[in-house]
XYZ file of C-alpha atoms in Angstrom:
375
model
C -1.834 -24.278 -35.720
C 0.726 -21.451 -37.539
C 1.267 -21.321 -41.294
C 3.763 -23.797 -41.705
C 5.315 -21.576 -45.179
C 5.229 -18.346 -42.563
C 7.089 -20.233 -39.996
C 9.753 -21.973 -42.238
C 10.754 -18.392 -43.594
C 10.932 -17.282 -39.957
C 13.210 -20.147 -39.127
C 15.768 -18.920 -41.879
C 16.711 -15.709 -39.460
C 15.794 -12.501 -38.966
C 17.091 -10.874 -42.222
C 15.210 -13.243 -44.636
C 12.084 -12.644 -42.272
C 12.169 -9.084 -42.222
C 13.159 -9.065 -46.388
C 10.020 -10.944 -46.799
C 7.638 -8.614 -44.877
C 9.104 -5.666 -46.805
C 8.282 -7.368 -50.228
C 4.802 -8.855 -48.645
C 3.365 -5.852 -46.772
C -0.045 -6.787 -47.386
C 0.663 -10.254 -45.835
C -0.293 -10.494 -42.205
C 2.079 -13.375 -40.613
C 0.371 -16.554 -39.527
C 1.928 -17.914 -36.202
C -0.835 -19.244 -34.267
C 0.568 -21.294 -31.523
C 4.036 -21.569 -32.878
C 6.545 -23.031 -30.666
C 9.301 -20.497 -30.780
C 11.036 -21.373 -27.042
C 14.263 -19.733 -27.051
C 14.406 -18.716 -30.632
C 16.776 -15.578 -31.312
C 14.404 -12.709 -32.994
C 16.077 -9.689 -32.371
C 14.750 -6.993 -34.203
C 12.279 -8.826 -36.160
C 9.271 -7.575 -37.702
C 6.279 -8.978 -36.343
C 3.707 -5.998 -36.936
C 0.364 -7.110 -36.753
C 1.432 -11.009 -36.794
C -0.860 -13.676 -35.359
C 1.083 -14.984 -32.460
C -2.120 -16.224 -30.275
C -1.050 -18.697 -28.038
C 2.880 -19.064 -28.923
C 5.489 -20.205 -26.984
C 8.282 -17.607 -26.876
C 9.958 -18.649 -23.505
C 13.337 -17.254 -23.183
C 13.286 -16.150 -26.634
C 15.512 -12.753 -27.786
C 12.997 -10.261 -28.929
C 14.973 -7.020 -28.389
C 14.108 -4.660 -30.336
C 11.250 -6.481 -32.144
C 8.332 -4.951 -33.738
C 5.035 -6.276 -32.275
C 2.827 -3.320 -33.230
C -0.770 -4.253 -33.199
C 0.306 -7.922 -32.894
C -2.230 -10.350 -31.417
C -0.207 -12.082 -28.154
C -3.152 -13.422 -26.462
C -2.307 -16.358 -24.308
C 1.102 -16.255 -25.851
C 3.881 -17.543 -23.327
C 6.697 -15.324 -23.197
C 8.135 -16.354 -19.584
C 11.709 -14.791 -18.659
C 11.718 -13.457 -22.591
C 14.472 -10.761 -23.816
C 12.283 -7.800 -24.886
C 14.576 -4.953 -24.149
C 13.102 -2.327 -26.384
C 11.023 -3.665 -27.882
C 8.006 -2.266 -29.629
C 4.680 -3.832 -28.561
C 2.242 -0.702 -29.062
C -1.544 -1.608 -29.190
C -0.609 -5.101 -29.278
C -3.022 -7.683 -27.523
C -1.606 -9.258 -24.863
C -4.740 -10.214 -23.120
C -3.856 -13.439 -20.710
C -0.267 -13.512 -22.040
C 2.192 -15.030 -19.601
C 5.205 -12.083 -19.128
C 6.566 -13.424 -15.948
C 9.650 -12.236 -15.545
C 10.113 -10.906 -18.981
C 12.448 -8.303 -19.469
C 10.495 -5.154 -20.904
C 13.045 -2.653 -19.873
C 12.340 0.491 -22.204
C 9.793 -1.180 -24.085
C 6.668 0.666 -26.093
C 3.672 -0.722 -24.686
C 1.491 2.092 -25.039
C -1.904 1.733 -25.542
C -1.402 -2.168 -25.170
C -4.037 -4.535 -24.094
C -2.626 -6.319 -21.015
C -5.873 -7.513 -19.539
C -4.936 -10.405 -17.055
C -1.714 -10.385 -17.953
C 0.702 -12.107 -15.862
C 3.887 -9.304 -15.271
C 4.843 -10.983 -12.178
C 8.456 -10.385 -11.405
C 8.863 -8.561 -14.783
C 11.301 -5.790 -15.438
C 9.505 -2.857 -16.821
C 11.862 -0.024 -16.211
C 11.313 2.557 -18.474
C 8.988 1.268 -19.971
C 6.194 3.074 -21.801
C 2.418 2.206 -20.712
C 0.487 5.201 -21.379
C -3.170 4.326 -21.494
C -2.297 0.974 -21.184
C -5.245 -1.571 -20.395
C -3.970 -3.567 -17.532
C -7.272 -4.649 -16.109
C -6.592 -7.903 -13.775
C -2.836 -7.786 -14.527
C -0.779 -9.207 -11.950
C 2.363 -6.761 -11.365
C 3.127 -8.344 -8.007
C 7.408 -8.284 -7.585
C 7.440 -6.148 -11.277
C 10.134 -3.627 -11.296
C 8.468 -0.371 -12.906
C 11.239 2.376 -12.019
C 10.525 5.149 -14.162
C 8.052 3.674 -16.182
C 5.532 5.994 -17.771
C 1.771 4.688 -16.932
C -0.285 7.873 -17.716
C -3.741 7.184 -18.746
C -3.285 3.453 -18.060
C -6.169 1.431 -16.674
C -4.924 -0.516 -13.342
C -8.593 -1.589 -12.110
C -8.238 -4.862 -10.374
C -4.411 -5.247 -10.977
C -2.414 -6.707 -8.581
C 0.571 -4.503 -7.121
C 2.088 -6.743 -4.297
C 5.740 -5.595 -3.516
C 5.718 -3.891 -7.110
C 8.614 -1.172 -7.427
C 6.940 2.231 -8.687
C 10.176 4.339 -7.789
C 10.018 7.477 -10.249
C 7.227 6.241 -12.153
C 4.517 8.239 -13.415
C 0.766 7.212 -12.606
C -0.706 10.264 -13.077
C -4.363 9.752 -14.419
C -4.762 6.008 -13.919
C -7.868 4.136 -13.333
C -7.518 2.172 -9.865
C -10.466 0.735 -9.381
C -10.156 -2.432 -7.132
C -6.308 -2.453 -7.124
C -4.420 -4.205 -4.599
C -1.683 -2.537 -3.641
C 0.597 -3.564 -0.960
C 4.034 -2.814 0.176
C 4.618 -0.917 -2.719
C 7.753 1.359 -3.623
C 6.426 5.098 -4.357
C 9.765 7.030 -4.063
C 9.323 9.911 -6.174
C 6.590 8.765 -7.582
C 4.232 10.873 -10.021
C 0.294 10.215 -8.822
C -1.809 12.473 -9.062
C -5.567 12.553 -9.830
C -5.765 8.783 -9.710
C -9.335 7.353 -10.292
C -10.941 5.543 -7.479
C -14.219 4.534 -8.579
C -15.824 2.523 -11.647
C -16.713 4.062 -15.039
C -20.599 4.233 -14.343
C -20.020 6.349 -10.930
C -19.187 9.756 -10.063
C -15.532 10.240 -10.622
C -13.858 10.472 -7.270
C -9.992 11.228 -7.479
C -6.924 10.961 -4.682
C -3.337 11.668 -5.103
C -1.913 8.693 -3.313
C -2.190 4.904 -4.432
C -1.888 3.888 -0.825
C -4.690 5.612 0.330
C -6.789 4.995 -2.561
C -8.075 1.557 -1.374
C -8.946 3.185 2.418
C -10.366 5.820 0.799
C -12.953 3.880 -1.485
C -14.134 1.591 1.532
C -14.999 4.651 3.459
C -17.159 5.750 0.649
C -19.030 2.480 0.208
C -18.363 0.464 3.282
C -20.840 1.584 6.201
C -18.776 -0.786 8.261
C -15.301 0.581 7.682
C -17.446 3.989 8.381
C -18.492 2.827 11.800
C -15.141 1.013 12.740
C -13.459 4.718 11.955
C -16.254 6.311 13.885
C -15.712 3.664 17.058
C -12.016 4.362 16.966
C -12.429 8.225 16.765
C -15.014 8.460 19.490
C -14.238 5.488 21.897
C -10.795 4.491 21.270
C -8.518 5.145 24.763
C -4.987 4.769 24.656
C -3.292 3.073 28.072
C 0.423 3.615 28.095
C 2.717 1.976 30.736
C 4.535 -0.848 31.337
C 2.883 -3.679 32.802
C 5.155 -6.461 33.685
C 3.450 -9.510 35.471
C 3.216 -8.357 38.853
C 1.309 -5.320 37.441
C -0.793 -6.963 35.466
C -3.618 -6.304 37.899
C -3.370 -2.508 37.377
C -3.851 -2.975 33.611
C -6.826 -5.756 33.877
C -8.312 -2.792 36.227
C -8.038 0.230 33.611
C -9.154 -1.962 31.064
C -12.289 -3.281 32.620
C -13.573 0.135 33.935
C -13.556 1.234 30.503
C -15.048 -1.458 28.585
C -17.822 -1.295 30.879
C -18.280 2.393 29.984
C -18.358 1.810 26.270
C -14.529 2.489 25.582
C -12.350 0.693 23.267
C -9.217 0.185 25.231
C -5.928 0.206 23.395
C -3.182 -1.084 24.995
C 0.443 -0.395 24.425
C 2.924 -1.946 26.779
C 6.402 -0.604 27.326
C 8.014 -4.148 27.700
C 10.191 -3.662 24.381
C 14.049 -3.742 22.979
C 16.012 -0.843 24.183
C 17.152 -0.238 20.379
C 13.657 0.007 18.906
C 12.041 3.534 18.509
C 8.353 3.353 18.830
C 7.534 6.807 19.136
C 5.959 6.892 15.725
C 3.831 4.001 16.798
C 2.705 5.936 19.923
C 1.950 9.015 18.007
C -0.417 7.122 15.424
C -2.153 5.162 18.065
C -2.382 8.591 20.587
C -3.894 10.486 17.383
C -7.012 7.965 16.987
C -7.579 8.088 20.739
C -10.246 10.132 22.710
C -7.841 10.349 25.474
C -4.730 8.550 26.790
C -4.133 7.265 30.275
C -0.477 7.282 31.082
C 0.990 4.903 34.181
C 4.142 6.737 35.050
C 4.777 4.193 37.480
C 7.849 2.691 35.784
C 10.266 5.370 35.066
C 11.976 3.332 31.994
C 8.511 3.146 30.471
C 7.101 6.225 28.691
C 9.069 9.692 28.932
C 10.371 9.997 25.622
C 7.227 8.779 23.750
C 4.966 10.842 26.116
C 7.165 13.802 25.919
C 6.883 13.392 21.776
C 3.090 12.972 21.570
C 2.167 15.296 24.241
C 3.891 18.291 22.225
C 2.213 17.564 19.105
C -1.254 16.259 19.578
C -2.630 18.834 21.564
C -6.122 17.861 21.448
C -5.971 14.842 22.970
C -6.047 14.570 26.803
C -3.400 13.034 28.556
C -4.519 11.499 32.265
C -1.302 10.416 33.927
C -1.256 8.009 36.803
C 0.922 7.258 39.660
C 1.709 4.462 42.026
C 4.567 5.496 44.391
C 6.999 3.415 45.814
C 10.021 3.533 48.115
C 12.457 3.232 45.114
C 10.614 5.705 43.154
C 8.603 7.913 45.239
C 7.845 10.840 42.321
C 7.516 10.608 39.299
C 10.383 11.074 36.355
C 11.766 14.710 36.373
C 10.525 15.695 32.784
C 6.915 15.201 33.740
C 7.090 18.530 35.496
C 7.515 19.849 31.636
C 4.210 18.589 30.958
C 2.385 19.616 33.514
C 2.070 23.046 31.690
C -0.067 21.659 28.939
C -3.700 22.524 29.324
C -4.554 18.957 27.614
C -2.582 17.318 30.685
C -4.767 16.576 33.425
C -3.710 16.435 37.021
C -1.352 13.924 38.127
C -3.247 10.974 40.079
C -1.422 8.816 42.701
C -2.878 5.472 43.610
C -1.798 2.747 46.166
C -2.475 -0.313 44.354
C -5.410 -1.659 41.875
C -8.227 -2.070 44.321
C -7.333 2.025 45.575
C -7.138 2.525 41.708
C -10.696 0.906 41.006
C -12.373 2.782 43.496
C -11.802 6.201 42.007
C -11.088 5.365 38.599
C -14.699 6.054 37.191
C -14.808 9.605 39.155
C -11.330 10.711 39.526
C -9.970 9.463 35.931
C -12.526 8.750 33.520
C -15.038 11.169 33.726
C -12.315 14.212 33.718
C -10.620 12.813 30.484
C -13.872 12.841 29.046
C -14.921 16.009 29.823
C -11.818 17.374 29.155
C -12.265 15.705 25.648
C -15.356 17.373 24.860
C -14.212 20.263 25.677
C -11.547 20.201 23.206
C -13.622 18.868 20.210
C -14.498 21.383 17.413
C -18.117 22.503 17.902
C -20.502 19.880 17.077
C -18.764 17.196 16.998
C -19.161 14.297 19.747
């Protein structure tokens, strides 16, 4: 329990407390597990105080000095810590959920497994802070400086890191999802453990992926499968044309390919160019069914002009209403990675020639366009 004398002096107000601290510089205040819910302690001198397990929920602690204070396990939920000095303070396991730490000095602070969910840390100084296992989900760190902080195993879900400085942070085991990184400095992020050779990246969002590539053979196998066996199928496969889709997919599967279907049954106002571009970039080759003129002209044009190493095999089923593919296709014929258009009558006709006339030429083109030595 807290030292009753120390607690009584604090209850007399900040002015009396700070004077007592000035008169007794060698005394370290003992406020162990003190119940200070909602107390107004603006500018209080709590340097090196023992506040382990103290309850400071909703307390006004703006500009308070907690230098080297022990706040392990303390509850500071929704506390006002605006501009507070918490440099080298021990906040291990502390609850700072939704606390306002705008402009606070947390340099060198120990925040091991601290709960900072929803906390406001705008412009805060977290240089060299220990944030191992801390929960920073939905926290606002706009403009915060976290240089050389240890964010290993920290949780950053929907965290705002706009304008923040993350240079030289340790981020091994970090969980980062849907974070805001506009104008964020993120150079030399260390993704490995202390006892492993140092590997750094310059992008927080790709850090987890890079680490998995280095240490997970299954992930590497998946990447290899995607880049060497994936085939993108583009088209507008209405229910009546599902047989065509099934024919193409089955033929690809039996030959060891991994078919990826992109069906252009979509809202008219939705721009899917970027999605198609990403999928095409991963594919060994693309089979594009041009039978429906509403299907893929814009998207096909976009990636065909940019992804010059991905073969495109166009196919077309002429009908009375649409005896020819859309006019823009003539422009695409001139690209060397676009194979000759193949016209088919129905799914049975397509199945009969799919392996010989479509898959084999596309595979040969893919091999020819790959760098020497690649699969």
